[in-house]
PDB file of C-alpha atoms in Angstrom:
ATOM      1  CA  ALA A   1    -109.617 -13.685-105.430  1.00 84.00           C
ATOM      2  CA  GLY A   2    -107.092 -16.643-108.027  1.00 85.00           C
ATOM      3  CA  ASP A   3    -106.327 -14.275-109.787  1.00 88.00           C
ATOM      4  CA  ALA A   4    -105.208 -11.114-107.622  1.00 90.00           C
ATOM      5  CA  ALA A   5    -103.233 -14.224-106.498  1.00 91.00           C
ATOM      6  CA  ARG A   6    -101.739 -14.740-109.296  1.00 92.00           C
ATOM      7  CA  LEU A   7    -100.672 -11.447-110.343  1.00 93.00           C
ATOM      8  CA  LEU A   8     -99.200 -10.868-106.573  1.00 93.00           C
ATOM      9  CA  GLY A   9     -97.532 -13.811-106.433  1.00 93.00           C
ATOM     10  CA  ASP A  10     -96.425 -13.168-110.670  1.00 94.00           C
ATOM     11  CA  LEU A  11     -94.961  -9.723-109.621  1.00 95.00           C
ATOM     12  CA  PHE A  12     -93.058 -11.069-106.525  1.00 95.00           C
ATOM     13  CA  LEU A  13     -91.203 -14.415-109.366  1.00 95.00           C
ATOM     14  CA  ARG A  14     -90.322 -11.288-111.581  1.00 95.00           C
ATOM     15  CA  MET A  15     -88.452  -8.585-108.248  1.00 95.00           C
ATOM     16  CA  LEU A  16     -86.491 -12.501-108.490  1.00 94.00           C
ATOM     17  CA  LYS A  17     -85.552 -12.677-112.027  1.00 93.00           C
ATOM     18  CA  MET A  18     -84.658  -8.554-111.999  1.00 94.00           C
ATOM     19  CA  VAL A  19     -82.015  -9.568-109.999  1.00 95.00           C
ATOM     20  CA  SER A  20     -80.221 -12.628-110.918  1.00 93.00           C
ATOM     21  CA  VAL A  21     -78.181 -11.717-113.598  1.00 94.00           C
ATOM     22  CA  PRO A  22     -77.153  -8.138-111.744  1.00 95.00           C
ATOM     23  CA  LEU A  23     -75.913 -10.592-108.571  1.00 95.00           C
ATOM     24  CA  ILE A  24     -74.364 -13.135-110.707  1.00 93.00           C
ATOM     25  CA  ILE A  25     -72.278 -10.394-112.396  1.00 94.00           C
ATOM     26  CA  ALA A  26     -71.583  -8.723-109.521  1.00 95.00           C
ATOM     27  CA  SER A  27     -70.801 -11.062-107.546  1.00 93.00           C
ATOM     28  CA  LEU A  28     -68.304 -13.668-109.809  1.00 90.00           C
ATOM     29  CA  LEU A  29     -66.402  -9.942-110.541  1.00 92.00           C
ATOM     30  CA  SER A  30     -66.432  -9.244-106.548  1.00 92.00           C
ATOM     31  CA  GLY A  31     -65.100 -12.997-106.100  1.00 87.00           C
ATOM     32  CA  VAL A  32     -63.067 -12.802-109.034  1.00 87.00           C
ATOM     33  CA  THR A  33     -61.159  -8.867-108.867  1.00 88.00           C
ATOM     34  CA  GLY A  34     -61.505  -9.299-104.371  1.00 85.00           C
ATOM     35  CA  LEU A  35     -58.675 -12.869-105.298  1.00 79.00           C
ATOM     36  CA  GLY A  36     -56.042  -9.464-105.948  1.00 72.00           C
ATOM     37  CA  GLN A  37     -53.056 -11.520-107.260  1.00 70.00           C
ATOM     38  CA  ALA A  38     -53.395 -13.369-111.094  1.00 69.00           C
ATOM     39  CA  GLU A  39     -50.866 -16.130-108.806  1.00 71.00           C
ATOM     40  CA  ARG A  40     -54.190 -16.509-106.224  1.00 72.00           C
ATOM     41  CA  LEU A  41     -55.953 -16.408-109.029  1.00 72.00           C
ATOM     42  CA  GLY A  42     -54.879 -19.679-111.182  1.00 73.00           C
ATOM     43  CA  LYS A  43     -54.282 -21.669-107.931  1.00 76.00           C
ATOM     44  CA  MET A  44     -58.589 -21.017-107.374  1.00 74.00           C
ATOM     45  CA  PHE A  45     -58.983 -22.230-111.385  1.00 74.00           C
ATOM     46  CA  GLY A  46     -57.028 -25.830-111.013  1.00 76.00           C
ATOM     47  CA  ARG A  47     -59.069 -25.862-108.130  1.00 82.00           C
ATOM     48  CA  THR A  48     -62.540 -25.057-109.580  1.00 76.00           C
ATOM     49  CA  LEU A  49     -61.288 -26.882-113.426  1.00 70.00           C
ATOM     50  CA  LEU A  50     -61.303 -30.091-110.703  1.00 79.00           C
ATOM     51  CA  TYR A  51     -64.122 -29.779-108.893  1.00 81.00           C
ATOM     52  CA  TYR A  52     -65.862 -29.228-111.856  1.00 75.00           C
ATOM     53  CA  VAL A  53     -64.582 -31.941-113.762  1.00 75.00           C
ATOM     54  CA  SER A  54     -65.018 -34.510-110.731  1.00 83.00           C
ATOM     55  CA  THR A  55     -68.397 -33.487-109.897  1.00 85.00           C
ATOM     56  CA  SER A  56     -69.085 -34.000-113.182  1.00 79.00           C
ATOM     57  CA  LEU A  57     -67.787 -37.264-113.922  1.00 81.00           C
ATOM     58  CA  LEU A  58     -69.427 -38.329-110.352  1.00 86.00           C
ATOM     59  CA  ALA A  59     -72.681 -37.183-112.106  1.00 85.00           C
ATOM     60  CA  ILE A  60     -72.112 -38.752-115.222  1.00 83.00           C
ATOM     61  CA  MET A  61     -70.699 -41.888-113.233  1.00 84.00           C
ATOM     62  CA  VAL A  62     -74.358 -41.978-110.971  1.00 88.00           C
ATOM     63  CA  GLY A  63     -76.719 -40.910-113.512  1.00 83.00           C
ATOM     64  CA  LEU A  64     -75.276 -44.457-116.309  1.00 83.00           C
ATOM     65  CA  LEU A  65     -75.072 -46.639-113.700  1.00 86.00           C
ATOM     66  CA  MET A  66     -78.951 -45.821-112.426  1.00 87.00           C
ATOM     67  CA  VAL A  67     -80.177 -46.151-115.965  1.00 84.00           C
ATOM     68  CA  ASN A  68     -78.779 -49.343-116.702  1.00 84.00           C
ATOM     69  CA  VAL A  69     -79.700 -50.533-113.280  1.00 88.00           C
ATOM     70  CA  ILE A  70     -83.816 -49.219-112.928  1.00 87.00           C
ATOM     71  CA  ARG A  71     -83.809 -48.814-116.528  1.00 81.00           C
ATOM     72  CA  PRO A  72     -86.861 -46.858-116.883  1.00 81.00           C
ATOM     73  CA  GLY A  73     -89.189 -47.836-119.545  1.00 76.00           C
ATOM     74  CA  VAL A  74     -88.227 -51.318-120.028  1.00 77.00           C
ATOM     75  CA  GLY A  75     -91.364 -53.445-121.319  1.00 74.00           C
ATOM     76  CA  GLN A  76     -93.273 -50.295-121.460  1.00 74.00           C
ATOM     77  CA  ALA A  77     -95.266 -49.980-124.964  1.00 69.00           C
ATOM     78  CA  ALA A  78     -94.008 -47.088-127.115  1.00 63.00           C
ATOM     79  CA  ALA A  79     -95.738 -44.108-127.445  1.00 61.00           C
ATOM     80  CA  PRO A  80     -95.056 -41.949-130.543  1.00 64.00           C
ATOM     81  CA  VAL A  81     -92.585 -39.401-129.862  1.00 59.00           C
ATOM     82  CA  ALA A  82     -93.015 -35.715-131.627  1.00 59.00           C
ATOM     83  CA  VAL A  83     -89.297 -35.355-133.558  1.00 56.00           C
ATOM     84  CA  ALA A  84     -89.169 -31.162-132.249  1.00 55.00           C
ATOM     85  CA  GLU A  85     -87.481 -28.660-134.395  1.00 56.00           C
ATOM     86  CA  GLY A  86     -83.531 -28.452-134.370  1.00 52.00           C
ATOM     87  CA  PRO A  87     -80.595 -27.971-133.520  1.00 55.00           C
ATOM     88  CA  GLN A  88     -79.537 -32.224-133.773  1.00 55.00           C
ATOM     89  CA  HIS A  89     -77.067 -33.785-132.078  1.00 50.00           C
ATOM     90  CA  ALA A  90     -77.318 -36.962-133.613  1.00 57.00           C
ATOM     91  CA  GLY A  91     -74.706 -38.141-136.134  1.00 65.00           C
ATOM     92  CA  LYS A  92     -71.783 -35.446-134.154  1.00 75.00           C
ATOM     93  CA  SER A  93     -68.671 -36.979-132.699  1.00 72.00           C
ATOM     94  CA  LEU A  94     -68.383 -36.264-129.196  1.00 68.00           C
ATOM     95  CA  PRO A  95     -65.497 -33.782-129.582  1.00 76.00           C
ATOM     96  CA  ALA A  96     -68.369 -31.731-132.147  1.00 78.00           C
ATOM     97  CA  VAL A  97     -70.921 -32.018-129.841  1.00 76.00           C
ATOM     98  CA  LEU A  98     -68.047 -30.221-126.704  1.00 74.00           C
ATOM     99  CA  PHE A  99     -66.911 -27.710-129.079  1.00 83.00           C
ATOM    100  CA  GLU A 100     -69.928 -26.176-129.184  1.00 82.00           C
ATOM    101  CA  GLN A 101     -71.565 -25.618-125.961  1.00 79.00           C
ATOM    102  CA  LEU A 102     -67.457 -23.950-125.153  1.00 80.00           C
ATOM    103  CA  GLN A 103     -68.956 -21.736-128.692  1.00 85.00           C
ATOM    104  CA  ASN A 104     -72.621 -20.966-126.718  1.00 82.00           C
ATOM    105  CA  MET A 105     -69.966 -20.008-123.332  1.00 84.00           C
ATOM    106  CA  ILE A 106     -68.596 -17.222-125.602  1.00 88.00           C
ATOM    107  CA  PRO A 107     -71.141 -14.629-126.302  1.00 89.00           C
ATOM    108  CA  VAL A 108     -70.905 -12.500-130.071  1.00 92.00           C
ATOM    109  CA  ASN A 109     -71.968  -9.904-127.656  1.00 93.00           C
ATOM    110  CA  PRO A 110     -72.004  -9.359-124.528  1.00 93.00           C
ATOM    111  CA  PHE A 111     -74.702  -6.940-123.472  1.00 94.00           C
ATOM    112  CA  GLU A 112     -77.289  -9.736-125.582  1.00 94.00           C
ATOM    113  CA  ALA A 113     -76.685 -12.448-123.796  1.00 92.00           C
ATOM    114  CA  ILE A 114     -77.172 -10.380-120.123  1.00 93.00           C
ATOM    115  CA  ALA A 115     -80.784  -8.938-122.132  1.00 93.00           C
ATOM    116  CA  GLU A 116     -81.859 -12.682-122.769  1.00 92.00           C
ATOM    117  CA  GLY A 117     -80.913 -14.511-119.660  1.00 89.00           C
ATOM    118  CA  GLN A 118     -77.995 -16.682-121.197  1.00 89.00           C
ATOM    119  CA  PHE A 119     -76.677 -16.863-118.322  1.00 89.00           C
ATOM    120  CA  LEU A 120     -73.864 -19.720-119.420  1.00 87.00           C
ATOM    121  CA  SER A 121     -72.435 -17.000-121.550  1.00 90.00           C
ATOM    122  CA  ILE A 122     -72.907 -14.712-118.822  1.00 92.00           C
ATOM    123  CA  ILE A 123     -70.705 -15.874-116.184  1.00 89.00           C
ATOM    124  CA  ALA A 124     -68.349 -17.031-118.964  1.00 89.00           C
ATOM    125  CA  PHE A 125     -67.658 -13.428-120.471  1.00 92.00           C
ATOM    126  CA  THR A 126     -67.833 -11.753-116.358  1.00 92.00           C
ATOM    127  CA  LEU A 127     -65.026 -14.610-115.388  1.00 88.00           C
ATOM    128  CA  MET A 128     -63.208 -14.122-118.260  1.00 90.00           C
ATOM    129  CA  PHE A 129     -63.888  -9.242-117.422  1.00 93.00           C
ATOM    130  CA  GLY A 130     -62.850 -10.194-113.456  1.00 91.00           C
ATOM    131  CA  ILE A 131     -59.432 -12.288-114.540  1.00 88.00           C
ATOM    132  CA  CYS A 132     -58.543  -9.692-117.002  1.00 90.00           C
ATOM    133  CA  THR A 133     -58.712  -6.898-114.757  1.00 92.00           C
ATOM    134  CA  VAL A 134     -56.631  -8.354-112.182  1.00 89.00           C
ATOM    135  CA  LEU A 135     -53.687  -9.253-114.781  1.00 88.00           C
ATOM    136  CA  VAL A 136     -54.540  -5.520-115.488  1.00 90.00           C
ATOM    137  CA  GLY A 137     -53.281  -4.728-111.695  1.00 85.00           C
ATOM    138  CA  GLY A 138     -52.546  -1.234-110.597  1.00 89.00           C
ATOM    139  CA  ARG A 139     -55.060   1.931-110.322  1.00 94.00           C
ATOM    140  CA  VAL A 140     -57.436   0.227-113.017  1.00 93.00           C
ATOM    141  CA  ALA A 141     -57.884  -2.517-111.205  1.00 90.00           C
ATOM    142  CA  GLU A 142     -58.873  -0.818-107.750  1.00 92.00           C
ATOM    143  CA  HIS A 143     -61.138   1.049-109.393  1.00 95.00           C
ATOM    144  CA  ILE A 144     -63.144  -1.736-111.355  1.00 94.00           C
ATOM    145  CA  SER A 145     -62.546  -3.477-107.821  1.00 93.00           C
ATOM    146  CA  GLU A 146     -64.047  -0.322-105.765  1.00 95.00           C
ATOM    147  CA  LEU A 147     -66.970  -0.138-108.591  1.00 96.00           C
ATOM    148  CA  VAL A 148     -68.211  -3.938-108.005  1.00 95.00           C
ATOM    149  CA  ASP A 149     -67.956  -4.733-104.790  1.00 95.00           C
ATOM    150  CA  SER A 150     -70.151  -1.794-104.570  1.00 96.00           C
ATOM    151  CA  ALA A 151     -72.586  -2.871-107.050  1.00 96.00           C
ATOM    152  CA  PHE A 152     -72.282  -6.311-104.930  1.00 96.00           C
ATOM    153  CA  HIS A 153     -73.502  -4.853-101.743  1.00 96.00           C
ATOM    154  CA  VAL A 154     -76.149  -3.114-103.066  1.00 97.00           C
ATOM    155  CA  MET A 155     -77.236  -5.848-105.181  1.00 96.00           C
ATOM    156  CA  MET A 156     -77.281  -7.774-101.643  1.00 96.00           C
ATOM    157  CA  LYS A 157     -79.968  -5.330 -99.952  1.00 97.00           C
ATOM    158  CA  LEU A 158     -81.989  -5.189-103.284  1.00 96.00           C
ATOM    159  CA  THR A 159     -81.882  -9.335-102.860  1.00 95.00           C
ATOM    160  CA  MET A 160     -82.560  -9.787 -99.000  1.00 96.00           C
ATOM    161  CA  ILE A 161     -85.449  -7.021 -99.645  1.00 96.00           C
ATOM    162  CA  ILE A 162     -86.913  -9.137-102.601  1.00 95.00           C
ATOM    163  CA  ILE A 163     -86.440 -12.544-100.393  1.00 95.00           C
ATOM    164  CA  ARG A 164     -88.036 -10.845 -96.756  1.00 96.00           C
ATOM    165  CA  LEU A 165     -90.493 -11.477 -99.079  1.00 94.00           C
ATOM    166  CA  ALA A 166     -90.796 -14.850 -99.672  1.00 94.00           C
ATOM    167  CA  PRO A 167     -93.143 -15.820 -97.571  1.00 94.00           C
ATOM    168  CA  LEU A 168     -95.872 -13.070 -99.007  1.00 95.00           C
ATOM    169  CA  GLY A 169     -94.805 -14.070-102.158  1.00 93.00           C
ATOM    170  CA  VAL A 170     -95.249 -18.276-102.190  1.00 93.00           C
ATOM    171  CA  PHE A 171     -98.284 -18.035-100.112  1.00 93.00           C
ATOM    172  CA  PHE A 172     -99.362 -16.088-102.839  1.00 94.00           C
ATOM    173  CA  LEU A 173     -98.364 -18.514-105.275  1.00 92.00           C
ATOM    174  CA  ILE A 174    -100.313 -21.469-103.797  1.00 91.00           C
ATOM    175  CA  LEU A 175    -103.361 -19.404-103.791  1.00 91.00           C
ATOM    176  CA  ALA A 176    -103.552 -18.858-106.818  1.00 91.00           C
ATOM    177  CA  VAL A 177    -102.706 -22.644-107.824  1.00 90.00           C
ATOM    178  CA  THR A 178    -105.016 -23.889-104.762  1.00 90.00           C
ATOM    179  CA  ALA A 179    -108.251 -21.603-106.066  1.00 88.00           C
ATOM    180  CA  SER A 180    -107.575 -22.788-109.135  1.00 85.00           C
ATOM    181  CA  GLU A 181    -106.917 -26.666-108.896  1.00 83.00           C
ATOM    182  CA  GLY A 182    -108.989 -26.557-105.840  1.00 82.00           C
ATOM    183  CA  ILE A 183    -108.144 -27.494-101.489  1.00 83.00           C
ATOM    184  CA  ALA A 184    -106.734 -31.277-103.326  1.00 79.00           C
ATOM    185  CA  ILE A 185    -104.536 -29.952-104.547  1.00 74.00           C
ATOM    186  CA  PHE A 186    -101.995 -30.833-101.403  1.00 71.00           C
TER     187      PHE A 186
END
């Protein structure tokens, strides 16, 4: 029963993952092209940037405050830590790390980013495409806007169908965990 429930629960998770990238692309493009005018786009960009910087600074300050107040790990015996392979930020300056993050936002190949689910790159490319669509304007922008708006409505319908399956999908996932771990998991 647990194996069958896991298979059905995994199908539900696959459906959720299936709609994530197309839904992000369609909703962002629909929102940006829906603004319609470059002036409105500039105001919205400024507000969004201000909001992002403000909330990021707030999150960093709260994190630093909590680490200094709670002091996690102080007084505990240090466990051996395995050194992870891969890119390290040790010894890099803050501007170098920030520039590296900016580079990661700009995909070399947008289709590869979509195929690999690199969400930050997908969002950055989609926003750039939408902004340029608004800047081009005219009939080109109208056609793209109509196409994107139609795709958004279709993706929302598909997403809502999958969301209706959520109680069943979650039930199967919980059943699979309960079958393998026992009722004590609750």
